[in-house]
Amino acid sequence: MLVGGECMSKVIATAALPGEYRYETPEIVDYLKRSWFVAVDPRTARKAVTILKGSNIDSRCSVLPIEQIFSDLSFEEKNDLYIEAMKKMGEKVLLLALAKADLKPTDIDYIITTSCTGFMIPSVDAYLVNQLKMRGDIERLPVTEMGCAGGTSGLIYAHQYLKGNPGKRVALVSVETPTITFQKGDHSMENFVSAATFADGASCVILGDTPQVAPTIIDTSMYHFPDNTHLMGYHLTNSGLKIVLDKDVPFEIQSHFPGIIEPFFKRNGLSFQDVAHYIFHPGGKKISHMVEEYLTTYDRNILDSKAILREYGNMSSATVIFVLNRMLQQQEFQAGAKGYMLAFGPGFTAQSILLEWR
């Protein structure tokens, strides 16, 4: 028996918007050989190339041209670029989703924004309210510091709001620019892995009620790994946000995996075979491989997640909505079909969402 009963947390529309500049992996390697690697010892350069080529990512998108990503930008300059991208991409992706939903900006009652790759006060939702002339009584919730789990966090908060406010509509807007955080003078393994894995993108979900069969949030869960705040995040330095990415992240996830999914399915009276669609945030090659290996034993896959990682890279909180958007575009769904969303983020946390097409 599904918990939560009837609710109106339906996904009315989704939209995904990659960064303006797209680069294939060979292009990036060639550029680095002619620029950044000139000041790096040959062994370190070879290591960086190996990581880039072995990431299972064919192309990455950025809000900046490649020359600017690998230039000497100050923290202030980086953050100004972040703010500019937040306002520009946030507006574009929200308008794309509203058009797909056949809604106007004034039809939105609650706007949630997620981002972790810069700082801005007022938060981007305040600018969107003004830029799109949304209603004066709209409610706002900026979600920061959730990292890659921000997309699922935003959906969970939207669901909580809609349960108590039937008939309302929510817009969740995620905008991330990890390429702006690149540290040119940092030759650590963490910085190489970050540069090889992360990319820029924005996504949007409109939630509310619709007479159409649509993915509906049935249940949610946040699972916290005890004493693991060191695994992932950013360290604030004079040159900007320096990635914190512990090598033990995949192993910690693997050790906790049964405790994340199995109790969540059990309380909803479900088995792995009952859930056909898995919408997983692909953090990187190792984590994706581990999750895929686990689900293969139940004859399930994360093909859409792997495709997004391969085509766009890890766009932090925006990525899981890219995966959902791709799945909705490429498949037909019958009423009663079930889906499971999962993302990991700093804290360390795993966040789960159960969907049913209703």
mmCIF file of C-alpha atoms in Angstrom:
data_model
loop_
_atom_site.group_PDB
_atom_site.id
_atom_site.type_symbol
_atom_site.label_atom_id
_atom_site.label_comp_id
_atom_site.label_asym_id
_atom_site.label_seq_id
_atom_site.Cartn_x
_atom_site.Cartn_y
_atom_site.Cartn_z
ATOM 1 C CA MET A 1 0.000 0.000 0.000
ATOM 2 C CA LEU A 2 1.488 3.329 -1.040
ATOM 3 C CA VAL A 3 1.786 5.881 1.746
ATOM 4 C CA GLY A 4 0.793 9.486 1.340
ATOM 5 C CA GLY A 5 -2.579 8.863 -0.321
ATOM 6 C CA GLU A 6 -3.861 11.081 -3.116
ATOM 7 C CA CYS A 7 -1.819 14.212 -3.656
ATOM 8 C CA MET A 8 -1.438 16.888 -6.283
ATOM 9 C CA SER A 9 2.353 16.880 -6.595
ATOM 10 C CA LYS A 10 2.311 16.124 -10.304
ATOM 11 C CA VAL A 11 5.133 16.958 -12.684
ATOM 12 C CA ILE A 12 3.322 19.165 -15.196
ATOM 13 C CA ALA A 13 6.389 20.059 -17.275
ATOM 14 C CA THR A 14 10.178 19.839 -17.285
ATOM 15 C CA ALA A 15 12.873 21.770 -19.144
ATOM 16 C CA ALA A 16 16.648 21.381 -19.435
ATOM 17 C CA LEU A 17 19.136 23.980 -20.647
ATOM 18 C CA PRO A 18 22.869 23.185 -20.944
ATOM 19 C CA GLY A 19 25.528 25.889 -20.815
ATOM 20 C CA GLU A 20 26.013 27.975 -23.956
ATOM 21 C CA TYR A 21 29.485 26.636 -24.868
ATOM 22 C CA ARG A 22 29.872 22.935 -25.638
ATOM 23 C CA TYR A 23 33.237 21.170 -25.833
ATOM 24 C CA GLU A 24 34.082 17.598 -26.762
ATOM 25 C CA THR A 25 36.655 15.864 -24.569
ATOM 26 C CA PRO A 26 39.380 15.814 -27.313
ATOM 27 C CA GLU A 27 38.914 19.585 -27.764
ATOM 28 C CA ILE A 28 39.453 20.148 -24.038
ATOM 29 C CA VAL A 29 42.554 17.940 -23.966
ATOM 30 C CA ASP A 30 44.047 19.725 -26.995
ATOM 31 C CA TYR A 31 43.392 23.135 -25.458
ATOM 32 C CA LEU A 32 44.943 22.163 -22.125
ATOM 33 C CA LYS A 33 48.072 20.827 -23.821
ATOM 34 C CA ARG A 34 48.527 24.243 -25.420
ATOM 35 C CA SER A 35 47.714 26.283 -22.312
ATOM 36 C CA TRP A 36 47.316 25.084 -18.727
ATOM 37 C CA PHE A 37 49.708 22.152 -19.021
ATOM 38 C CA VAL A 38 52.588 24.444 -20.058
ATOM 39 C CA ALA A 39 53.023 25.338 -16.379
ATOM 40 C CA VAL A 40 52.372 21.801 -15.088
ATOM 41 C CA ASP A 41 54.969 19.027 -14.789
ATOM 42 C CA PRO A 42 54.597 16.266 -17.428
ATOM 43 C CA ARG A 43 53.576 13.559 -14.941
ATOM 44 C CA THR A 44 50.761 15.715 -13.543
ATOM 45 C CA ALA A 45 49.635 16.633 -17.078
ATOM 46 C CA ARG A 46 49.466 12.954 -18.077
ATOM 47 C CA LYS A 47 47.436 12.201 -14.979
ATOM 48 C CA ALA A 48 44.951 14.974 -15.817
ATOM 49 C CA VAL A 49 44.574 13.706 -19.401
ATOM 50 C CA THR A 50 43.971 10.161 -18.160
ATOM 51 C CA ILE A 51 41.231 11.387 -15.825
ATOM 52 C CA LEU A 52 39.583 13.466 -18.571
ATOM 53 C CA LYS A 53 39.626 10.648 -21.114
ATOM 54 C CA GLY A 54 38.532 8.023 -18.603
ATOM 55 C CA SER A 55 35.548 9.949 -17.223
ATOM 56 C CA ASN A 56 32.963 8.394 -19.604
ATOM 57 C CA ILE A 57 31.926 11.950 -20.522
ATOM 58 C CA ASP A 58 32.015 12.790 -24.231
ATOM 59 C CA SER A 59 31.222 16.506 -23.948
ATOM 60 C CA ARG A 60 30.700 19.220 -21.369
ATOM 61 C CA CYS A 61 28.879 22.546 -21.473
ATOM 62 C CA SER A 62 29.871 25.803 -19.822
ATOM 63 C CA VAL A 63 28.492 29.305 -19.463
ATOM 64 C CA LEU A 64 32.012 30.537 -20.300
ATOM 65 C CA PRO A 65 34.278 30.012 -23.324
ATOM 66 C CA ILE A 66 37.116 27.610 -22.547
ATOM 67 C CA GLU A 67 39.716 30.391 -22.580
ATOM 68 C CA GLN A 68 37.931 32.111 -19.707
ATOM 69 C CA ILE A 69 37.476 28.934 -17.646
ATOM 70 C CA PHE A 70 41.242 28.385 -17.504
ATOM 71 C CA SER A 71 42.174 32.056 -17.069
ATOM 72 C CA ASP A 72 43.281 33.936 -13.949
ATOM 73 C CA LEU A 73 39.920 35.064 -12.580
ATOM 74 C CA SER A 74 39.597 36.530 -9.111
ATOM 75 C CA PHE A 75 36.932 35.281 -6.709
ATOM 76 C CA GLU A 76 34.982 38.511 -7.287
ATOM 77 C CA GLU A 77 35.120 38.090 -11.065
ATOM 78 C CA LYS A 78 34.043 34.453 -10.816
ATOM 79 C CA ASN A 79 31.108 35.300 -8.587
ATOM 80 C CA ASP A 80 29.974 38.167 -10.835
ATOM 81 C CA LEU A 81 29.931 35.700 -13.762
ATOM 82 C CA TYR A 82 27.965 33.266 -11.615
ATOM 83 C CA ILE A 83 25.328 35.896 -10.789
ATOM 84 C CA GLU A 84 25.008 36.883 -14.450
ATOM 85 C CA ALA A 85 24.563 33.231 -15.487
ATOM 86 C CA MET A 86 22.058 32.552 -12.708
ATOM 87 C CA LYS A 87 19.753 35.355 -13.826
ATOM 88 C CA LYS A 88 20.102 34.626 -17.552
ATOM 89 C CA MET A 89 19.780 30.832 -17.466
ATOM 90 C CA GLY A 90 17.203 30.833 -14.688
ATOM 91 C CA GLU A 91 14.877 33.029 -16.720
ATOM 92 C CA LYS A 92 15.377 31.023 -19.918
ATOM 93 C CA VAL A 93 14.756 27.605 -18.409
ATOM 94 C CA LEU A 94 11.747 28.770 -16.387
ATOM 95 C CA LEU A 95 10.154 30.276 -19.498
ATOM 96 C CA LEU A 96 10.812 27.027 -21.406
ATOM 97 C CA ALA A 97 9.023 24.988 -18.738
ATOM 98 C CA LEU A 98 6.121 27.445 -18.466
ATOM 99 C CA ALA A 99 5.615 27.324 -22.237
ATOM 100 C CA LYS A 100 5.517 23.505 -22.169
ATOM 101 C CA ALA A 101 2.969 23.659 -19.342
ATOM 102 C CA ASP A 102 0.929 26.357 -21.165
ATOM 103 C CA LEU A 103 1.191 28.576 -18.085
ATOM 104 C CA LYS A 104 2.111 32.207 -17.437
ATOM 105 C CA PRO A 105 4.634 33.395 -14.824
ATOM 106 C CA THR A 106 1.720 34.745 -12.773
ATOM 107 C CA ASP A 107 0.274 31.223 -12.532
ATOM 108 C CA ILE A 108 3.096 30.172 -10.174
ATOM 109 C CA ASP A 109 2.396 30.351 -6.438
ATOM 110 C CA TYR A 110 5.737 29.178 -5.073
ATOM 111 C CA ILE A 111 9.223 29.343 -6.581
ATOM 112 C CA ILE A 112 12.104 27.202 -5.335
ATOM 113 C CA THR A 113 15.636 27.767 -6.640
ATOM 114 C CA THR A 114 18.660 25.525 -6.105
ATOM 115 C CA SER A 115 22.348 26.263 -6.623
ATOM 116 C CA CYS A 116 25.650 25.705 -4.810
ATOM 117 C CA THR A 117 28.315 27.065 -7.186
ATOM 118 C CA GLY A 118 28.396 30.715 -6.119
ATOM 119 C CA PHE A 119 26.850 33.329 -3.837
ATOM 120 C CA MET A 120 24.163 35.929 -4.456
ATOM 121 C CA ILE A 121 21.956 37.939 -2.121
ATOM 122 C CA PRO A 122 19.158 38.557 -3.028
ATOM 123 C CA SER A 123 18.907 34.986 -4.334
ATOM 124 C CA VAL A 124 18.079 34.361 -7.981
ATOM 125 C CA ASP A 125 14.366 33.769 -7.295
ATOM 126 C CA ALA A 126 13.984 37.443 -6.305
ATOM 127 C CA TYR A 127 15.375 38.493 -9.697
ATOM 128 C CA LEU A 128 13.125 36.022 -11.528
ATOM 129 C CA VAL A 129 10.053 37.408 -9.758
ATOM 130 C CA ASN A 130 10.948 40.877 -11.033
ATOM 131 C CA GLN A 131 12.223 39.907 -14.497
ATOM 132 C CA LEU A 132 9.095 37.877 -15.295
ATOM 133 C CA LYS A 133 6.662 40.124 -13.387
ATOM 134 C CA MET A 134 5.422 37.269 -11.222
ATOM 135 C CA ARG A 135 2.771 37.915 -8.580
ATOM 136 C CA GLY A 136 3.591 40.038 -5.554
ATOM 137 C CA ASP A 137 2.292 37.370 -3.170
ATOM 138 C CA ILE A 138 4.443 34.550 -4.603
ATOM 139 C CA GLU A 139 6.318 32.519 -1.990
ATOM 140 C CA ARG A 140 10.062 31.935 -2.401
ATOM 141 C CA LEU A 141 12.551 29.347 -1.184
ATOM 142 C CA PRO A 142 16.239 29.455 -2.197
ATOM 143 C CA VAL A 143 17.975 26.122 -1.526
ATOM 144 C CA THR A 144 21.762 26.393 -1.307
ATOM 145 C CA GLU A 145 24.588 24.225 0.027
ATOM 146 C CA MET A 146 22.726 21.004 -0.873
ATOM 147 C CA GLY A 147 25.136 20.339 -3.738
ATOM 148 C CA CYS A 148 24.214 17.581 -6.173
ATOM 149 C CA ALA A 149 21.210 16.632 -4.029
ATOM 150 C CA GLY A 150 19.639 20.074 -4.491
ATOM 151 C CA GLY A 151 17.361 18.928 -7.323
ATOM 152 C CA THR A 152 15.776 16.193 -5.224
ATOM 153 C CA SER A 153 15.695 18.527 -2.201
ATOM 154 C CA GLY A 154 13.719 21.066 -4.206
ATOM 155 C CA LEU A 155 11.228 18.422 -5.334
ATOM 156 C CA ILE A 156 10.801 17.218 -1.748
ATOM 157 C CA TYR A 157 10.109 20.766 -0.509
ATOM 158 C CA ALA A 158 7.696 21.338 -3.403
ATOM 159 C CA HIS A 159 5.828 18.156 -2.465
ATOM 160 C CA GLN A 160 5.599 19.228 1.177
ATOM 161 C CA TYR A 161 4.155 22.593 0.120
ATOM 162 C CA LEU A 162 1.622 21.095 -2.294
ATOM 163 C CA LYS A 163 0.352 18.587 0.274
ATOM 164 C CA GLY A 164 -0.717 21.515 2.438
ATOM 165 C CA ASN A 165 -1.782 23.811 -0.417
ATOM 166 C CA PRO A 166 -3.960 21.908 -2.898
ATOM 167 C CA GLY A 167 -4.551 23.655 -6.189
ATOM 168 C CA LYS A 168 -1.303 25.618 -6.058
ATOM 169 C CA ARG A 169 1.588 25.447 -8.541
ATOM 170 C CA VAL A 170 5.321 25.319 -7.865
ATOM 171 C CA ALA A 171 8.291 26.116 -10.103
ATOM 172 C CA LEU A 172 11.596 24.486 -9.186
ATOM 173 C CA VAL A 173 14.555 26.147 -10.942
ATOM 174 C CA SER A 174 18.088 24.723 -10.658
ATOM 175 C CA VAL A 175 21.069 26.614 -12.093
ATOM 176 C CA GLU A 176 24.648 25.419 -11.611
ATOM 177 C CA THR A 177 27.987 26.717 -12.959
ATOM 178 C CA PRO A 178 30.742 24.436 -11.594
ATOM 179 C CA THR A 179 33.144 25.413 -14.406
ATOM 180 C CA ILE A 180 33.402 28.905 -12.912
ATOM 181 C CA THR A 181 34.796 27.389 -9.698
ATOM 182 C CA PHE A 182 37.838 25.854 -11.445
ATOM 183 C CA GLN A 183 41.089 26.521 -9.571
ATOM 184 C CA LYS A 184 43.863 27.180 -12.105
ATOM 185 C CA GLY A 185 46.722 26.909 -9.611
ATOM 186 C CA ASP A 186 45.438 23.726 -7.956
ATOM 187 C CA HIS A 187 47.101 20.567 -9.301
ATOM 188 C CA SER A 188 45.419 18.208 -6.843
ATOM 189 C CA MET A 189 43.602 15.038 -7.837
ATOM 190 C CA GLU A 190 40.361 16.572 -6.528
ATOM 191 C CA ASN A 191 40.625 19.532 -8.893
ATOM 192 C CA PHE A 192 41.402 17.255 -11.869
ATOM 193 C CA VAL A 193 38.421 15.009 -11.118
ATOM 194 C CA SER A 194 36.180 18.057 -10.656
ATOM 195 C CA ALA A 195 37.296 19.578 -13.981
ATOM 196 C CA ALA A 196 36.774 16.239 -15.730
ATOM 197 C CA THR A 197 33.341 15.586 -14.234
ATOM 198 C CA PHE A 198 31.417 18.823 -13.701
ATOM 199 C CA ALA A 199 29.722 21.075 -16.235
ATOM 200 C CA ASP A 200 27.124 23.872 -16.353
ATOM 201 C CA GLY A 201 23.380 23.629 -16.853
ATOM 202 C CA ALA A 202 19.937 24.722 -15.723
ATOM 203 C CA SER A 203 16.728 22.776 -15.305
ATOM 204 C CA CYS A 204 13.153 23.459 -14.280
ATOM 205 C CA VAL A 205 10.130 21.491 -13.096
ATOM 206 C CA ILE A 206 6.572 22.823 -12.853
ATOM 207 C CA LEU A 207 4.512 20.924 -10.286
ATOM 208 C CA GLY A 208 0.851 21.016 -9.353
ATOM 209 C CA ASP A 209 -2.312 19.331 -10.536
ATOM 210 C CA THR A 210 -3.177 18.284 -14.083
ATOM 211 C CA PRO A 211 -5.856 16.031 -15.596
ATOM 212 C CA GLN A 212 -3.155 14.360 -17.699
ATOM 213 C CA VAL A 213 -1.380 11.181 -16.612
ATOM 214 C CA ALA A 214 1.873 12.508 -15.138
ATOM 215 C CA PRO A 215 4.606 11.468 -12.702
ATOM 216 C CA THR A 216 3.259 12.180 -9.226
ATOM 217 C CA ILE A 217 5.351 12.350 -6.058
ATOM 218 C CA ILE A 218 4.068 9.694 -3.665
ATOM 219 C CA ASP A 219 6.741 9.522 -0.976
ATOM 220 C CA THR A 220 10.116 11.084 -0.137
ATOM 221 C CA SER A 221 13.054 10.369 2.138
ATOM 222 C CA MET A 222 16.297 11.979 3.272
ATOM 223 C CA TYR A 223 18.958 9.564 4.511
ATOM 224 C CA HIS A 224 22.020 10.940 6.307
ATOM 225 C CA PHE A 225 25.385 9.179 6.539
ATOM 226 C CA PRO A 226 26.680 9.734 10.094
ATOM 227 C CA ASP A 227 30.019 11.516 10.596
ATOM 228 C CA ASN A 228 30.720 12.013 6.892
ATOM 229 C CA THR A 229 30.636 15.785 6.451
ATOM 230 C CA HIS A 230 34.206 15.577 5.100
ATOM 231 C CA LEU A 231 33.248 13.610 1.986
ATOM 232 C CA MET A 232 32.019 16.363 -0.319
ATOM 233 C CA GLY A 233 31.579 20.118 -0.517
ATOM 234 C CA TYR A 234 33.519 23.314 -1.150
ATOM 235 C CA HIS A 235 36.302 25.004 0.775
ATOM 236 C CA LEU A 236 36.142 28.787 0.518
ATOM 237 C CA THR A 237 39.537 30.187 -0.527
ATOM 238 C CA ASN A 238 40.808 33.565 -1.711
ATOM 239 C CA SER A 239 40.609 32.291 -5.307
ATOM 240 C CA GLY A 240 37.056 30.982 -4.984
ATOM 241 C CA LEU A 241 35.343 27.703 -4.213
ATOM 242 C CA LYS A 242 37.790 24.790 -4.017
ATOM 243 C CA ILE A 243 36.150 21.388 -4.472
ATOM 244 C CA VAL A 244 36.176 18.883 -1.616
ATOM 245 C CA LEU A 245 35.725 15.406 -3.082
ATOM 246 C CA ASP A 246 36.966 12.519 -0.966
ATOM 247 C CA LYS A 247 38.143 9.384 -2.774
ATOM 248 C CA ASP A 248 36.007 7.280 -0.401
ATOM 249 C CA VAL A 249 32.681 8.697 -1.655
ATOM 250 C CA PRO A 250 31.840 5.686 -3.914
ATOM 251 C CA PHE A 251 32.775 3.200 -1.179
ATOM 252 C CA GLU A 252 30.692 5.005 1.465
ATOM 253 C CA ILE A 253 27.700 5.055 -0.879
ATOM 254 C CA GLN A 254 28.126 1.369 -1.622
ATOM 255 C CA SER A 255 28.223 0.466 2.062
ATOM 256 C CA HIS A 256 25.015 2.402 2.783
ATOM 257 C CA PHE A 257 23.120 1.548 -0.395
ATOM 258 C CA PRO A 258 20.879 -1.249 0.956
ATOM 259 C CA GLY A 259 19.877 0.938 3.902
ATOM 260 C CA ILE A 260 18.871 3.772 1.565
ATOM 261 C CA ILE A 261 16.563 2.036 -0.914
ATOM 262 C CA GLU A 262 15.300 -1.190 0.627
ATOM 263 C CA PRO A 263 13.560 0.310 3.715
ATOM 264 C CA PHE A 264 12.075 3.060 1.515
ATOM 265 C CA PHE A 265 10.591 0.503 -0.879
ATOM 266 C CA LYS A 266 9.451 -1.722 1.980
ATOM 267 C CA ARG A 267 7.409 1.005 3.677
ATOM 268 C CA ASN A 268 5.654 1.571 0.349
ATOM 269 C CA GLY A 269 4.984 -2.144 -0.126
ATOM 270 C CA LEU A 270 7.211 -2.331 -3.201
ATOM 271 C CA SER A 271 9.996 -4.496 -4.550
ATOM 272 C CA PHE A 272 12.673 -3.475 -7.058
ATOM 273 C CA GLN A 273 10.700 -5.283 -9.761
ATOM 274 C CA ASP A 274 7.641 -3.103 -9.034
ATOM 275 C CA VAL A 275 9.590 0.032 -9.976
ATOM 276 C CA ALA A 276 10.333 0.223 -13.702
ATOM 277 C CA HIS A 277 12.000 3.642 -14.033
ATOM 278 C CA TYR A 278 15.137 4.686 -12.154
ATOM 279 C CA ILE A 279 16.061 8.379 -12.296
ATOM 280 C CA PHE A 280 19.498 8.527 -10.704
ATOM 281 C CA HIS A 281 21.788 11.553 -10.371
ATOM 282 C CA PRO A 282 24.986 10.322 -12.071
ATOM 283 C CA GLY A 283 27.676 11.867 -9.902
ATOM 284 C CA GLY A 284 30.491 10.339 -11.907
ATOM 285 C CA LYS A 285 31.765 7.152 -13.499
ATOM 286 C CA LYS A 286 32.522 5.198 -10.312
ATOM 287 C CA ILE A 287 29.252 6.010 -8.549
ATOM 288 C CA SER A 288 27.199 5.331 -11.682
ATOM 289 C CA HIS A 289 28.923 1.980 -12.195
ATOM 290 C CA MET A 290 28.277 1.000 -8.580
ATOM 291 C CA VAL A 291 24.576 1.889 -8.762
ATOM 292 C CA GLU A 292 24.197 0.174 -12.128
ATOM 293 C CA GLU A 293 25.833 -2.987 -10.792
ATOM 294 C CA TYR A 294 23.459 -3.015 -7.827
ATOM 295 C CA LEU A 295 20.324 -2.533 -9.958
ATOM 296 C CA THR A 296 21.388 -5.053 -12.597
ATOM 297 C CA THR A 297 20.784 -7.820 -10.065
ATOM 298 C CA TYR A 298 17.110 -6.797 -10.167
ATOM 299 C CA ASP A 299 17.055 -6.488 -13.982
ATOM 300 C CA ARG A 300 16.866 -2.680 -13.788
ATOM 301 C CA ASN A 301 19.065 -0.010 -15.392
ATOM 302 C CA ILE A 302 20.068 3.655 -15.298
ATOM 303 C CA LEU A 303 20.514 4.141 -19.060
ATOM 304 C CA ASP A 304 19.034 7.659 -19.055
ATOM 305 C CA SER A 305 21.336 8.731 -16.221
ATOM 306 C CA LYS A 306 24.396 7.366 -18.021
ATOM 307 C CA ALA A 307 23.358 9.101 -21.248
ATOM 308 C CA ILE A 308 23.046 12.483 -19.507
ATOM 309 C CA LEU A 309 26.444 12.073 -17.844
ATOM 310 C CA ARG A 310 28.015 11.109 -21.171
ATOM 311 C CA GLU A 311 26.422 13.981 -23.127
ATOM 312 C CA TYR A 312 26.569 16.799 -20.564
ATOM 313 C CA GLY A 313 28.634 15.853 -17.509
ATOM 314 C CA ASN A 314 27.613 16.353 -13.892
ATOM 315 C CA MET A 315 25.691 19.636 -13.580
ATOM 316 C CA SER A 316 25.237 19.304 -9.826
ATOM 317 C CA SER A 317 21.643 19.920 -8.666
ATOM 318 C CA ALA A 318 20.301 20.420 -12.209
ATOM 319 C CA THR A 319 21.376 16.966 -13.400
ATOM 320 C CA VAL A 320 18.635 14.767 -11.968
ATOM 321 C CA ILE A 321 16.014 16.921 -13.723
ATOM 322 C CA PHE A 322 17.962 16.519 -16.985
ATOM 323 C CA VAL A 323 17.583 12.759 -16.476
ATOM 324 C CA LEU A 324 13.848 13.040 -15.746
ATOM 325 C CA ASN A 325 13.386 15.355 -18.734
ATOM 326 C CA ARG A 326 15.156 12.902 -21.054
ATOM 327 C CA MET A 327 13.091 9.980 -19.801
ATOM 328 C CA LEU A 328 9.807 11.851 -20.261
ATOM 329 C CA GLN A 329 10.780 12.835 -23.818
ATOM 330 C CA GLN A 330 11.826 9.365 -24.928
ATOM 331 C CA GLN A 331 9.308 7.018 -23.316
ATOM 332 C CA GLU A 332 5.561 6.479 -23.083
ATOM 333 C CA PHE A 333 4.144 5.838 -19.626
ATOM 334 C CA GLN A 334 0.989 4.047 -18.564
ATOM 335 C CA ALA A 335 -1.038 4.976 -15.499
ATOM 336 C CA GLY A 336 0.283 3.055 -12.511
ATOM 337 C CA ALA A 337 3.919 2.945 -13.675
ATOM 338 C CA LYS A 338 6.375 3.698 -10.885
ATOM 339 C CA GLY A 339 9.683 5.545 -10.792
ATOM 340 C CA TYR A 340 12.404 6.121 -8.237
ATOM 341 C CA MET A 341 14.623 9.219 -8.047
ATOM 342 C CA LEU A 342 17.889 9.241 -6.094
ATOM 343 C CA ALA A 343 20.637 11.814 -5.591
ATOM 344 C CA PHE A 344 23.597 12.165 -3.249
ATOM 345 C CA GLY A 345 24.991 15.372 -1.794
ATOM 346 C CA PRO A 346 27.233 16.912 0.853
ATOM 347 C CA GLY A 347 26.389 16.250 4.445
ATOM 348 C CA PHE A 348 26.603 13.360 3.469
ATOM 349 C CA THR A 349 23.059 12.660 2.291
ATOM 350 C CA ALA A 350 21.019 10.441 -0.024
ATOM 351 C CA GLN A 351 17.588 11.720 -1.060
ATOM 352 C CA SER A 352 14.848 9.508 -2.477
ATOM 353 C CA ILE A 353 11.581 10.232 -4.276
ATOM 354 C CA LEU A 354 8.946 7.681 -5.263
ATOM 355 C CA LEU A 355 6.883 8.534 -8.350
ATOM 356 C CA GLU A 356 3.711 7.015 -9.765
ATOM 357 C CA TRP A 357 2.158 7.970 -13.098
ATOM 358 C CA ARG A 358 -1.410 9.050 -12.293
#
